[in-house]
Each structure stands twice: as C-alpha cells, then as structure tokens.
Tab-separated table of C-alpha atoms in Angstrom:
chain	number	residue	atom	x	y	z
A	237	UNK	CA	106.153	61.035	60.349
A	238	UNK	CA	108.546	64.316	59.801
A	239	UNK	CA	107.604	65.054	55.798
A	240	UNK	CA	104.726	66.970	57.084
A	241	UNK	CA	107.201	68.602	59.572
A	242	UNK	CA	109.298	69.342	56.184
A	243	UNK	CA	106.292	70.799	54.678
A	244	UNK	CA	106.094	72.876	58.012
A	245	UNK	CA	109.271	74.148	58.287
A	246	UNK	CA	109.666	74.714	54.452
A	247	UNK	CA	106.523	77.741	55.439
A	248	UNK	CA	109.047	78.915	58.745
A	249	UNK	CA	112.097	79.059	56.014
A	250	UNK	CA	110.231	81.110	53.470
A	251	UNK	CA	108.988	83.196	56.453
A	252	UNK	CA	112.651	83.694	57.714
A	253	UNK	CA	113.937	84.587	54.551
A	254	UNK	CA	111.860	87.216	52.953
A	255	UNK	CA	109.173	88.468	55.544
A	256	UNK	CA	111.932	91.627	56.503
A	257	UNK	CA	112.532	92.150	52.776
A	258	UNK	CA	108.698	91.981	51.840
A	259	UNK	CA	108.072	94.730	54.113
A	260	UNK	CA	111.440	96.549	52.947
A	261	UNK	CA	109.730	96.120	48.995
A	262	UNK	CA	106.696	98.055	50.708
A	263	UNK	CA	108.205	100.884	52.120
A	264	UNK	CA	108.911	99.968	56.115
A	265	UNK	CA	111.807	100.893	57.625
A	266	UNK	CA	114.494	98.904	59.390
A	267	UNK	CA	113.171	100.009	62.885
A	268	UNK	CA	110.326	99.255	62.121
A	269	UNK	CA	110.741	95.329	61.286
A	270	UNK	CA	110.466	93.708	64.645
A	271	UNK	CA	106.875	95.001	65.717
A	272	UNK	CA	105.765	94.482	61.982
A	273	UNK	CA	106.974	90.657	62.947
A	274	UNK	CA	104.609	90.456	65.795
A	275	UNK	CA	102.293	88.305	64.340
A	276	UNK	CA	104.703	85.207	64.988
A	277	UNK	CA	105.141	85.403	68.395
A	278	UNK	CA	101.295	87.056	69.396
A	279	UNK	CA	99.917	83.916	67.137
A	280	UNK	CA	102.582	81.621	68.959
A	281	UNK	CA	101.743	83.046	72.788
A	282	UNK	CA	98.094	82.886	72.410
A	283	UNK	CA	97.265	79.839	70.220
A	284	UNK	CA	99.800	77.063	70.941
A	285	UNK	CA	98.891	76.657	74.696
A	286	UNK	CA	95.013	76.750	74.033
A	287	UNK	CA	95.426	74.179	70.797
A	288	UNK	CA	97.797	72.176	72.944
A	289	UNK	CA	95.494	71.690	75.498
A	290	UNK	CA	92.550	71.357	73.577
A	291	UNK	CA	94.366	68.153	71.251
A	292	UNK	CA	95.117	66.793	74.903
A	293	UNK	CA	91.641	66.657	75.825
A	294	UNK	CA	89.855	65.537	72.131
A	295	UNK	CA	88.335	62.435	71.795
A	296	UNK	CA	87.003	62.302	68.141
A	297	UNK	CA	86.724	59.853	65.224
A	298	UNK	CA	89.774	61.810	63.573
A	299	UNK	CA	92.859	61.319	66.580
A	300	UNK	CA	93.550	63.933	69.031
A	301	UNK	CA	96.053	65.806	66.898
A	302	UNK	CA	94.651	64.980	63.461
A	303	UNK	CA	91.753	67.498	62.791
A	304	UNK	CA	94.280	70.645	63.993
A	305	UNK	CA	97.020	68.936	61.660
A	306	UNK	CA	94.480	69.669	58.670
A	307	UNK	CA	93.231	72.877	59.779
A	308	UNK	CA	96.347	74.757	60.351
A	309	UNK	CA	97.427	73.566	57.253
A	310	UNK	CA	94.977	74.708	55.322
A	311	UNK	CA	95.549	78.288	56.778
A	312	UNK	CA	99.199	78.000	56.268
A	313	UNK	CA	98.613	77.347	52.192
A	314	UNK	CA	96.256	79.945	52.103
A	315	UNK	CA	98.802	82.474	53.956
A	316	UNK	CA	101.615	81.541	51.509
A	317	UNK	CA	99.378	81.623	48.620
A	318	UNK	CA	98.611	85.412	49.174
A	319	UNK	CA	101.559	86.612	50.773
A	320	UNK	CA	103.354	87.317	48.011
A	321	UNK	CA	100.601	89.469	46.553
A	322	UNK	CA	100.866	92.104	49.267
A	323	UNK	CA	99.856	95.431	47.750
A	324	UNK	CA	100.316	97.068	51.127
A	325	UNK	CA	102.248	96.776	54.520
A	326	UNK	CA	98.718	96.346	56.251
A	327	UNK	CA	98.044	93.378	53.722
A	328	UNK	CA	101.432	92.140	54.175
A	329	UNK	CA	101.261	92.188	57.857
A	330	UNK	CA	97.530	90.384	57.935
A	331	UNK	CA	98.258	87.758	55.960
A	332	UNK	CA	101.087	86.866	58.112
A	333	UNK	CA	98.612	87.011	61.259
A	334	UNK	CA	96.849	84.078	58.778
A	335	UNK	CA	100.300	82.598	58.096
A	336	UNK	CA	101.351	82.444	61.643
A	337	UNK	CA	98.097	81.025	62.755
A	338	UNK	CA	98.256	78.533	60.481
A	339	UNK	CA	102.179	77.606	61.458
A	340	UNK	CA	101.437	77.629	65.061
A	341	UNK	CA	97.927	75.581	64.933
A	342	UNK	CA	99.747	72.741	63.113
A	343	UNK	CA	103.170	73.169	65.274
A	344	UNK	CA	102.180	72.093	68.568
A	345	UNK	CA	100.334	69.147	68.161
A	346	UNK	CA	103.132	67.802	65.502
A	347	UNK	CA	105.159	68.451	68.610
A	348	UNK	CA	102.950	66.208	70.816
A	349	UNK	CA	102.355	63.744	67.924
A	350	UNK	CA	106.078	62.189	68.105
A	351	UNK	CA	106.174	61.937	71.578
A	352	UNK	CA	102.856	59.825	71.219
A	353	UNK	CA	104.316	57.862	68.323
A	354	UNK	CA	107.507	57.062	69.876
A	355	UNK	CA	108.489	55.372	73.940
A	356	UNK	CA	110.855	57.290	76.073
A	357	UNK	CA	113.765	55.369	74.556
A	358	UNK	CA	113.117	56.883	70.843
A	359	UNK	CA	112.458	60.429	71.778
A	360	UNK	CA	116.399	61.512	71.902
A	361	UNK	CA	115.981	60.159	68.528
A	362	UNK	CA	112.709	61.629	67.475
A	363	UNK	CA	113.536	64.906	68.470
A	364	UNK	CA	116.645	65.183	66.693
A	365	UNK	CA	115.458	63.546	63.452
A	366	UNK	CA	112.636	66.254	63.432
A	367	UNK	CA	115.635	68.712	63.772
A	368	UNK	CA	117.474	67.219	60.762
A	369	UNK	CA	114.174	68.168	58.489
A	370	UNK	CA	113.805	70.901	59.923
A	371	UNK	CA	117.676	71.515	58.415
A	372	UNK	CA	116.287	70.530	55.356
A	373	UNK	CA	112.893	72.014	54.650
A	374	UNK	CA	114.204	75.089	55.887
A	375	UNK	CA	117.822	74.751	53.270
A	376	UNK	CA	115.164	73.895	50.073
A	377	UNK	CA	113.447	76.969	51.093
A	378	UNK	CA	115.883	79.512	51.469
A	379	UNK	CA	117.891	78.186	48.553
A	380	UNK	CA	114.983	78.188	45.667
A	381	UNK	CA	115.204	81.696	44.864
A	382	UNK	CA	118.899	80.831	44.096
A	383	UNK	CA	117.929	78.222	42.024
A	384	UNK	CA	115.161	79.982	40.260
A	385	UNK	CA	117.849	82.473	39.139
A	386	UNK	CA	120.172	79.730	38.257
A	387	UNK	CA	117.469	78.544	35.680
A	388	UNK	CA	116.853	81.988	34.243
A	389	UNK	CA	114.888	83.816	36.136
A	390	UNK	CA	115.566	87.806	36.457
A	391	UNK	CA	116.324	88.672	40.108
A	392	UNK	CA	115.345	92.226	39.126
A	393	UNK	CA	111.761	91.337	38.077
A	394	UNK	CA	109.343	92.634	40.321
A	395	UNK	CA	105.441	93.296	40.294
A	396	UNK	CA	104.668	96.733	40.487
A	397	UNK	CA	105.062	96.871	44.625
A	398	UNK	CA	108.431	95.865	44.216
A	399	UNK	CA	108.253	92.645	45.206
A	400	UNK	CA	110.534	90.071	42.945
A	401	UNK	CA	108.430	87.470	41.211
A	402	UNK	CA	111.038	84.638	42.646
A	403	UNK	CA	109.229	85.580	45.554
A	404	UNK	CA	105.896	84.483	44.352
A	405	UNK	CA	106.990	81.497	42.527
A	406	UNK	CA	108.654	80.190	45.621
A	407	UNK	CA	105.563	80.736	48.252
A	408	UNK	CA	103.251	79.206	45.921
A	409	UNK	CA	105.476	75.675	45.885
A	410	UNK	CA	105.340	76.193	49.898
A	411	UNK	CA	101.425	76.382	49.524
A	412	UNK	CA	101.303	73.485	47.692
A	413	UNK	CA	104.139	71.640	49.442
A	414	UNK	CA	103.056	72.551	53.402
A	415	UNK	CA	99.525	70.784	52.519
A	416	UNK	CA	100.321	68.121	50.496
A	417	UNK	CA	103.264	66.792	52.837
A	418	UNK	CA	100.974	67.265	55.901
A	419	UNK	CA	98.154	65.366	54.693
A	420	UNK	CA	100.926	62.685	53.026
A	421	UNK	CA	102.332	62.220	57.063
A	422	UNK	CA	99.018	61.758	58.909
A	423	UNK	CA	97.753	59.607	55.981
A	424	UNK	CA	100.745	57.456	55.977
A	425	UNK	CA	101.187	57.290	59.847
A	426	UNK	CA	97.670	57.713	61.580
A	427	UNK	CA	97.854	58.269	65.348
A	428	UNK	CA	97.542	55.623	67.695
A	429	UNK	CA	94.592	55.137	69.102
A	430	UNK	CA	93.295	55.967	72.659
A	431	UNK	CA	93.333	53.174	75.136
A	432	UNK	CA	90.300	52.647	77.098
A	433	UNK	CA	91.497	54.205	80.224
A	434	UNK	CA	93.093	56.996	78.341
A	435	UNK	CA	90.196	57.870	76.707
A	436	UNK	CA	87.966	57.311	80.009
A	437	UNK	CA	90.989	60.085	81.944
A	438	UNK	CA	90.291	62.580	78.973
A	439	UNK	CA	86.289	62.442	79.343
A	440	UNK	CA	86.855	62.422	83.494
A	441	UNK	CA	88.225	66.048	82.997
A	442	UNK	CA	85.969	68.706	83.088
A	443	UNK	CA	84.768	69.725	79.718
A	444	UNK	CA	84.457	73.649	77.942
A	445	UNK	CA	86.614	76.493	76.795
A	446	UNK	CA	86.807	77.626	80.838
A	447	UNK	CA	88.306	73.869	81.875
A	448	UNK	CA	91.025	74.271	79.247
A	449	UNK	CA	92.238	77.783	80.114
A	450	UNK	CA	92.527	76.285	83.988
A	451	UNK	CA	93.938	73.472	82.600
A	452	UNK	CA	96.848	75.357	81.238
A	453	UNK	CA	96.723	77.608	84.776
A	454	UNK	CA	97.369	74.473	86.175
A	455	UNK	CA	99.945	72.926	84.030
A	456	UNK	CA	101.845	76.323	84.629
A	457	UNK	CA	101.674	75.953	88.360
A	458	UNK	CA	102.747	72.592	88.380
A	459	UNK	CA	105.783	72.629	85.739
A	460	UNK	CA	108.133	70.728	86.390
A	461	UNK	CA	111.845	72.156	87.862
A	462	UNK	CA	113.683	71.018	84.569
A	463	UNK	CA	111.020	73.095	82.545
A	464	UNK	CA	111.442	76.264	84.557
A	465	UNK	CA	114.890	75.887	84.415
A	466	UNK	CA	114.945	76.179	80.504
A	467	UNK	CA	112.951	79.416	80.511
A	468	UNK	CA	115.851	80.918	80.883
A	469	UNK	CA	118.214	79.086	78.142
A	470	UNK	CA	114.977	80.086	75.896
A	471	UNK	CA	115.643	84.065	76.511
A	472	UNK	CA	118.440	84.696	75.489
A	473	UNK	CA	117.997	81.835	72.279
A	474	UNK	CA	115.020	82.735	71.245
A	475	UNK	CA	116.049	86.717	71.586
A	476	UNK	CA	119.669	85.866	69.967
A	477	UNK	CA	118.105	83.737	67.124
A	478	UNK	CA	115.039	86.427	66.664
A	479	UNK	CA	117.630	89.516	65.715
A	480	UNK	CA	119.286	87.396	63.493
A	481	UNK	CA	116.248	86.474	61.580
A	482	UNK	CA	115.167	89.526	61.249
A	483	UNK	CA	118.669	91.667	59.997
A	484	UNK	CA	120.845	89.466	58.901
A	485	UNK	CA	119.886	90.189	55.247
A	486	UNK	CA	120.378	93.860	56.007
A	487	UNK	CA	124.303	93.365	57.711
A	488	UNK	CA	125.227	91.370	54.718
A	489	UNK	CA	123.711	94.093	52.271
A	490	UNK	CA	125.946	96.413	54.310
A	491	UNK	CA	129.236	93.755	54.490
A	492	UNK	CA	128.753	92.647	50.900
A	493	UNK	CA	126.908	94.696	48.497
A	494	UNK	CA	127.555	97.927	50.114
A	495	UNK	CA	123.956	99.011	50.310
A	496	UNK	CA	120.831	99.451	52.835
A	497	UNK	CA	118.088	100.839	49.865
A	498	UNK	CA	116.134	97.630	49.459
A	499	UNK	CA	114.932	99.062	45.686
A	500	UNK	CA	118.586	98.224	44.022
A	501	UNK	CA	119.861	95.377	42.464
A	502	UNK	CA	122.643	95.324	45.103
A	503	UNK	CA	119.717	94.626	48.135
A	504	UNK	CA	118.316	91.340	46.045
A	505	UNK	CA	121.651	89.913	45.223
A	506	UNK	CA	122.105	90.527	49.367
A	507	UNK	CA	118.676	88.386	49.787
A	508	UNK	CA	119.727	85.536	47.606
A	509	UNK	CA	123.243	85.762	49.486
A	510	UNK	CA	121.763	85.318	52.853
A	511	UNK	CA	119.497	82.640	51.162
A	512	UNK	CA	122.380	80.660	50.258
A	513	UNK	CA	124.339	81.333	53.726
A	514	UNK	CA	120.823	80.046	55.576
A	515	UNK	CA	120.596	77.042	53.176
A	516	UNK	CA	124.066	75.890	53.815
A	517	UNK	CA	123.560	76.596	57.945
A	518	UNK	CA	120.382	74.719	57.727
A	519	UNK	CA	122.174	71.659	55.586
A	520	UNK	CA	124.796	71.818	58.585
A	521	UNK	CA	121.961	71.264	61.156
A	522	UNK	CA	120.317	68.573	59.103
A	523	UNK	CA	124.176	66.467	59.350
A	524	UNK	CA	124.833	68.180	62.994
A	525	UNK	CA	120.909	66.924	64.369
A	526	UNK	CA	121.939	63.208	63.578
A	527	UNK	CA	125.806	63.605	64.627
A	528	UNK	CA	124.563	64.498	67.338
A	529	UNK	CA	122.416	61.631	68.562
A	530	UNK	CA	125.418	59.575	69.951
A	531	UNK	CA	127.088	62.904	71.689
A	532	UNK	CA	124.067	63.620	73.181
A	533	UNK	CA	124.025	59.765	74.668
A	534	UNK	CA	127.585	60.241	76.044
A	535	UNK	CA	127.584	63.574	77.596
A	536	UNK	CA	123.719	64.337	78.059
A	537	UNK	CA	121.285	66.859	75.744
A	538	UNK	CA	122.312	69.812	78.315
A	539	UNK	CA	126.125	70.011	77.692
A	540	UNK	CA	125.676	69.043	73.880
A	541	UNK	CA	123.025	71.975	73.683
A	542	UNK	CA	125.333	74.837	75.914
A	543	UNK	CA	128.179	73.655	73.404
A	544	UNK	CA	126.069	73.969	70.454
A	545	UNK	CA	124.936	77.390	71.259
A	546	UNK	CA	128.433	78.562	71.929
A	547	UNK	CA	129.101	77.724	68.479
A	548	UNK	CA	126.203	79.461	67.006
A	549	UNK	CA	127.210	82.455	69.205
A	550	UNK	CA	130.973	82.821	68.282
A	551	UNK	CA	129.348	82.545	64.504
A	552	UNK	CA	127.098	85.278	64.687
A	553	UNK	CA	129.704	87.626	66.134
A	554	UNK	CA	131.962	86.720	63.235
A	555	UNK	CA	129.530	87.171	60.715
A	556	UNK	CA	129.628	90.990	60.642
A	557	UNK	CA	133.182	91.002	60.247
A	558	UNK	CA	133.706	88.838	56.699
A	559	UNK	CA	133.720	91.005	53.654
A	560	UNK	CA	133.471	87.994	51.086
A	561	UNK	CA	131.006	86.065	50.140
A	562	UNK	CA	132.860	82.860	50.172
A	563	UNK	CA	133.921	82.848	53.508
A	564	UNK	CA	130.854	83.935	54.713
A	565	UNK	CA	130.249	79.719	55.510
A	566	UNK	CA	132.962	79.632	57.799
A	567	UNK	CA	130.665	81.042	60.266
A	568	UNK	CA	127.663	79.444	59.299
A	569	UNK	CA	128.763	76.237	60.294
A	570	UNK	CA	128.359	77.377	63.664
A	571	UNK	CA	124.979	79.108	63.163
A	572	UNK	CA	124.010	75.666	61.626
A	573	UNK	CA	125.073	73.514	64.783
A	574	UNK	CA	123.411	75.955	66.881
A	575	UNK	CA	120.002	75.714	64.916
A	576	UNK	CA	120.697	71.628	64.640
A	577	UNK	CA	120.377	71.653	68.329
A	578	UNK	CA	117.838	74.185	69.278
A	579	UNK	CA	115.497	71.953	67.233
A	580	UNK	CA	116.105	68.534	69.310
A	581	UNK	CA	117.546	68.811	72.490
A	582	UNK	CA	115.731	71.305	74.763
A	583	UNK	CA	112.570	69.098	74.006
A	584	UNK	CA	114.884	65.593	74.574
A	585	UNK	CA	115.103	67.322	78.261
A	586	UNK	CA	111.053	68.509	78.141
A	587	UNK	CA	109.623	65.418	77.332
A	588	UNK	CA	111.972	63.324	79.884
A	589	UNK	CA	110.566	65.663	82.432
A	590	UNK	CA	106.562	66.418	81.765
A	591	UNK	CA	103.687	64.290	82.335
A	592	UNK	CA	102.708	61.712	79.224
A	593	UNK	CA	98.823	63.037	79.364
A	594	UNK	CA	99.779	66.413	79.578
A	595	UNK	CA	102.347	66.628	76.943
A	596	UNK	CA	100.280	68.833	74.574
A	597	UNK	CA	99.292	71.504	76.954
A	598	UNK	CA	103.403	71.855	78.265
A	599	UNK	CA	104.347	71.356	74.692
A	600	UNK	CA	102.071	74.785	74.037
A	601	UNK	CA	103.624	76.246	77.442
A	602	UNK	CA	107.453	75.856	76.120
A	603	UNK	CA	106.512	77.611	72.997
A	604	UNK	CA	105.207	80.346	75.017
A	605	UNK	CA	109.039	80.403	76.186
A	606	UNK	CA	109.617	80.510	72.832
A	607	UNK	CA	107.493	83.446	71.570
A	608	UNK	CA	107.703	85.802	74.761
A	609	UNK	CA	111.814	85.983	73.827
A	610	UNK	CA	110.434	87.225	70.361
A	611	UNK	CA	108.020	89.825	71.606
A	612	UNK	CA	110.612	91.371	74.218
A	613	UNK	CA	113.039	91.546	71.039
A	614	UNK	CA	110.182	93.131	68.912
A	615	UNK	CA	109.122	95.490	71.827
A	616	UNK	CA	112.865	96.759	73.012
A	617	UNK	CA	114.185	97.186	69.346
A	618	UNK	CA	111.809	98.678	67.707
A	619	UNK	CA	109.584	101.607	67.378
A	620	UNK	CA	106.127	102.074	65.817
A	621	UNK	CA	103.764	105.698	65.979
A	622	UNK	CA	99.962	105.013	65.492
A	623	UNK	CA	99.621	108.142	65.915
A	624	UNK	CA	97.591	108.361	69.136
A	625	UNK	CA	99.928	105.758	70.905
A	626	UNK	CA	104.108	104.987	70.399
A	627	UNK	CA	104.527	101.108	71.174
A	628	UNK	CA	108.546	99.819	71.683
A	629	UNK	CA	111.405	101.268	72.758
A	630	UNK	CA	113.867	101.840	69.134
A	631	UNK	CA	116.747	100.460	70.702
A	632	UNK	CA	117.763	99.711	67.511
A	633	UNK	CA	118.105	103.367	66.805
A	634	UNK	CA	119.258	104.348	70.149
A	635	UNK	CA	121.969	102.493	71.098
A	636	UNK	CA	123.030	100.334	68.129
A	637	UNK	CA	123.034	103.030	65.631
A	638	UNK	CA	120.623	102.064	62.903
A	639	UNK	CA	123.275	98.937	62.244
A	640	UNK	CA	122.316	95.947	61.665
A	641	UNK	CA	125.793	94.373	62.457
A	642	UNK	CA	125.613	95.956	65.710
A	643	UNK	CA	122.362	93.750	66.618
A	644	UNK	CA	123.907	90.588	65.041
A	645	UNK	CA	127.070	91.225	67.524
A	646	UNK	CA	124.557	91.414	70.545
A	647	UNK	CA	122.173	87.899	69.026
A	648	UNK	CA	125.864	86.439	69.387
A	649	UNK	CA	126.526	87.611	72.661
A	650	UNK	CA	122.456	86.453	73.987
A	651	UNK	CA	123.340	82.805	72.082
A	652	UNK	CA	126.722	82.276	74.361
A	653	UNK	CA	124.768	83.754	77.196
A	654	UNK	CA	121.902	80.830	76.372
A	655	UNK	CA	124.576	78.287	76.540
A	656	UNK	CA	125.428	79.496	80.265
A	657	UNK	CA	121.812	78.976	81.378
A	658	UNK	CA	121.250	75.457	79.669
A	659	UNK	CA	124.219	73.919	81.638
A	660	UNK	CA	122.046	74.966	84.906
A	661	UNK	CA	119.641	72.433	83.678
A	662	UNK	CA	120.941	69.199	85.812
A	663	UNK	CA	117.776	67.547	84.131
A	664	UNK	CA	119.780	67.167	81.015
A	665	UNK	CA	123.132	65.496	81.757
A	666	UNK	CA	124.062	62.125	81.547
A	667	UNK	CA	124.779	60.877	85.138
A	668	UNK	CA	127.257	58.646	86.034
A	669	UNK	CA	126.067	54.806	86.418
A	670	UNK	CA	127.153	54.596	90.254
A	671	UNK	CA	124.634	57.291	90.555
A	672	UNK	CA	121.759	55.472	89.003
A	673	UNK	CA	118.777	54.735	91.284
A	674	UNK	CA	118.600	50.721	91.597
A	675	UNK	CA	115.963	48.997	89.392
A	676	UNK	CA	113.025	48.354	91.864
C-alpha cells in the first residue's frame, strides 16, 4: 500500500530541497521565497477538503479513492517533468501551482485509503509505517544529487538559467517514479469494495458541487474536540517546519560555505550539504516511525508526539550554531524524530476520533490545519510588490535581519512550542486500565 506513498513523498522531497534554490538560480530574493511558495499551501487549503469530500461521496466502477489516485498523479509527473526547465520565476512558480495540485489531489485520499484498508487496531501501525516511507522517499530524494556527483557529474553544470543539470536529472526519475509507484500500489492493493449499505448512505446524501461544499461546512461544525484541539499543535509545526524548509539551505550556505550569492560554487556545494543533512534526518524518521510503534502503545501518540517535537525543536536551534559539516547530524537526529512523528501520530489521534464515513472530508479539513500554518509563515515573512498592491509583512527583513539562522532559531522555538499544545490533547494518551469503560 505505501510504495505509491514513496512515489509521493519522493515529489514533496524534491520539492523541499530545491524549490528555494530554483527560484534563487532565477533571480528571487531571499524575502521573497515564502510568497513565491504559496502554491503549496493555496493548492493544499482549497483542493484537499473539496477532493476529500468528493472521494467520500463517489460511487464508481474505479473505488472511491482510485480515479483521484491516477489523476493527481498524472499532474504530479507532468509538474516534475517541467520544473526543472523553468526559464522564468513566473514559469517556475506555475508549474509548481501544477506540481502542488497534483501532490495534494493524490495526498488526501492516500490518507483516507489506509484508514479504509486497515481496522482501528492497525491504524497506530498504518500511520506510522506511512511515516517510515515517507523517511525514505523523502532521504532517496534529497540524497540523489549527492549521488549523481559521486558518479561524475559536475555540480557546476548548469543550463543557461542557472539551474544545475543534477537538478533535471533528478525530477525526471521523480516523474517517472511518482507514477509508476502509484499505479504499482492501487494495482497491487485495489480498494475494498463498498458494502451495500455503505454504498446505499453515500447515494442517500444529497448529490452536486453545492452538497459537498456544505458537506465540508458541516464536517467543520461538527469536528470533533480531539481535532480542534490539534489545530493548535499544527501552528506552530507546520509554521516551525515551513521556515525550515524554506532557509535552511541558505543558514548552512552562511554556517558552512560562507556565502548567500546562489551563482557560486560555494551555494551548490551548500544545496548538496543540506541534501545530505535532510537525507540522513529523513533515514532517522524512517527507523524513529517504527521505534516508535511500541512507545506510542505504552505512553499514548500525544506524549510520544510533544516529546518528539521537543527534539526536533532543540535541533533546529542548534543547527545554526555548528560550523562543520560533520557534526551537522548531531542535530539532525532530532529534526529526523521530529519529522518521524509528525508523519504518524497526529493522524493515530485523528482517525481514533472522526467518523469512519467521513474520514475523507476531515482528512481534507486537518490538512487545511496543515496549509493555513504555511500561508501565515509565507504572509508574515515575506514581502512581494506587484506594483499596484504590496502583499506580506517582510518580517524576515524587519526583525530577523535578512538571516536565515535567525528564522531557523524561531522554527525551533514554534516546534517546542507545538510540543506544549499536543500534550493538551487528552485524546491521545494512553489511560490507565482502572479507567477503562467496562466492555458492554
């Protein structure tokens, strides 16, 4: 069931990794990068709740989740395909509106998938073991580049927009890897199919592109306590884990290669560096996500999460301060247990707590807590002029000083803070058997 996920996340890694640096190649500015990353969480607010509940309520030949499965992967190949030929920062920036749709079309219902597949029992399990390939889709991709070099290729040789050609090598084996591993899952493991009454429930429901935008109205005014309690965990994560995404390349440019002009040698040795650093965090989640089934038995997915994000949190903060590349792992490892667990637990607490027949449409609604984190980072940080209208607020310039180790000291400080709010979540602790209710 997760290789498609791999092929998923393998598009998120590449995305990660050299989306910032893309736009660097074409000219943007560093206060510019978080509204030129809009696309992610715009595509994220305003397609995973509508294709969530939309794969809730179809009924055709191919599954429920099935026919977006194929679509958004087809987008997603195309995205990746093209991406890399950017002659612009406009073409750069629409094919990642293409990219993102793609990503988030496909997300969602993979989401829902698993907690179809599997019975309540499994889904601590489920969860977590889509977190470990998530770890490892997301370690192949950031490490290629590295590997590419290793075999020969010049890290210096780039087209004539300055973008390197590892860059291109490495989103055209995403293309091919995001379609062919999706198609591989849902070939290999078809969905189950609809029950009588389930399918009778979904055609009872009134039908149109009206019913499903109530239908998430709804769903939003009946979440469940444990969901809106996790709103707030997802703030400060998704904020904390949003900056780093987005500058860490450019702190250890600054830390290690002494250098912020994205044209030198210097600035791609500092890509391939935070390549390597994001492959070995994301090989530290793939161990972590399964280490952490058992923990997250004893002591509950709430705890194990707040503890997890502490780590990440204390890693972040140290990151700015190592001057060496070696020891630049040391903090990683808690960066990795961090992303291990953002991947698995908050949805081991979602899907103990949401309806089964409405699990695509709150599925969509937590991403939304997800991408609105991403949008307030894009919209406080940064600044862009169209010229008739200024959109953000340059934060980034204002009060951080144009440094990028500034921000990764604050996406450590929103990560602990994310921790805090998590252990508010009674929902996801392990309670004591006297405290059981009795069987009926």
């Amino acid at each position: 069931m997760n290789l498609g996920f791999l092929g998923l996340q393998f598009s998120f890694g590449l995305q990660q990794g050299n989306m910032s640096p893309i736009y660097s190649y074409l000219g943007a500015n560093e206060s510019q990068l978080p509204l030129l990353q809009l696309a992610g969480p715009l595509t994220g607010l305003l397609i995973q709740p509508l294709i969530g509940a939309m794969s809730d309520r179809t009924t055709g030949r191919w599954g429920r989740r099935t026919p977006y499965f194929l679509l958004g992967a087809v987008l997603c190949c195309a995205g990746l395909f093209l991406m890399p030929l950017s002659a612009s920062i406009l073409m750069a920036a629409s094919l990642l509106w293409l990219l993102d749709a793609g990503n988030n079309i496909t997300m969602e219902p993979y989401r829902a998938y698993v907690s179809d597949r599997l019975d309540p029992a499994q889904r601590q399990f489920g969860f977590l073991s889509q977190s470990a390939f998530t770890g490892l889709a997301q370690m192949l991709a950031f490490l290629t580049p590295s590997i590419l070099v290793g075999f020969g290729m010049n890290q210096d040789w780039v087209d004539a927009h300055h973008i390197p050609y590892t860059v291109r090598v490495v989103f055209t084996i995403g293309a091919v890897l995001s379609l062919t591993t999706i198609v591989w899952s849902i070939w290999r493991v078809p969905e189950l199919p609809l029950t009588p009454v389930e399918r009778a429930e979904i055609l009872a429901r009134p039908a149109g592109f009206g019913a499903t935008l109530m239908e998430i109205v709804h769903a939003i005014r009946d979440m469940p306590r444990a969901m809106r309690k996790l709103g707030l965990m997802s703030l400060f994560q998704w904020f904390g884990m949003s900056g780093y995404w987005t500058y860490a390349v450019y702190s250890l440019g600054r830390t290690i290669y002494h250098t912020s002009d994205p044209q030198t040698s210097a600035f791609h040795s500092a890509v391939l560096t935070n390549g390597e650093v994001a492959a070995f965090y994301n090989a530290v989640a793939f161990v972590g996500a399964f280490a952490m089934v058992p923990l997250a038995r004893r002591i509950g997915p709430g705890p194990l999460h707040a503890l997890a994000l502490g780590c990440g949190g204390l890693g972040m903060i140290a990151l700015p301060l190592v001057h060496a590349k070696a020891l630049l792992f040391i903090p990683a490892i808690g960066i990795g247990l961090a992303w291990g667990s953002i991947m698995g637990n908050p949805y081991t607490i979602l899907t103990s707590a949401i309806p089964p027949q409405r699990t695509g449409v709150y599925m969509g609604i937590f991403n939304m807590m997800i991408v609105l984190p991403m949008l307030f980072f894009a919209v406080v940080m940064s600044r862009l002029d169209l010229g008739f209208v200024s959109i953000g607020f340059d934060v980034y310039h204002r009060l951080l000083g144009n440094d990028p180790r500034n921000l990764l000291r604050l996406c450590g400080v929103c990560l602990i803070a994310g921790g805090l709010a998590v252990a508010w979540v009674e929902e996801g602790r392990v309670r004591p058997a006297a405290l059981e209710p009795a069987a009926a």
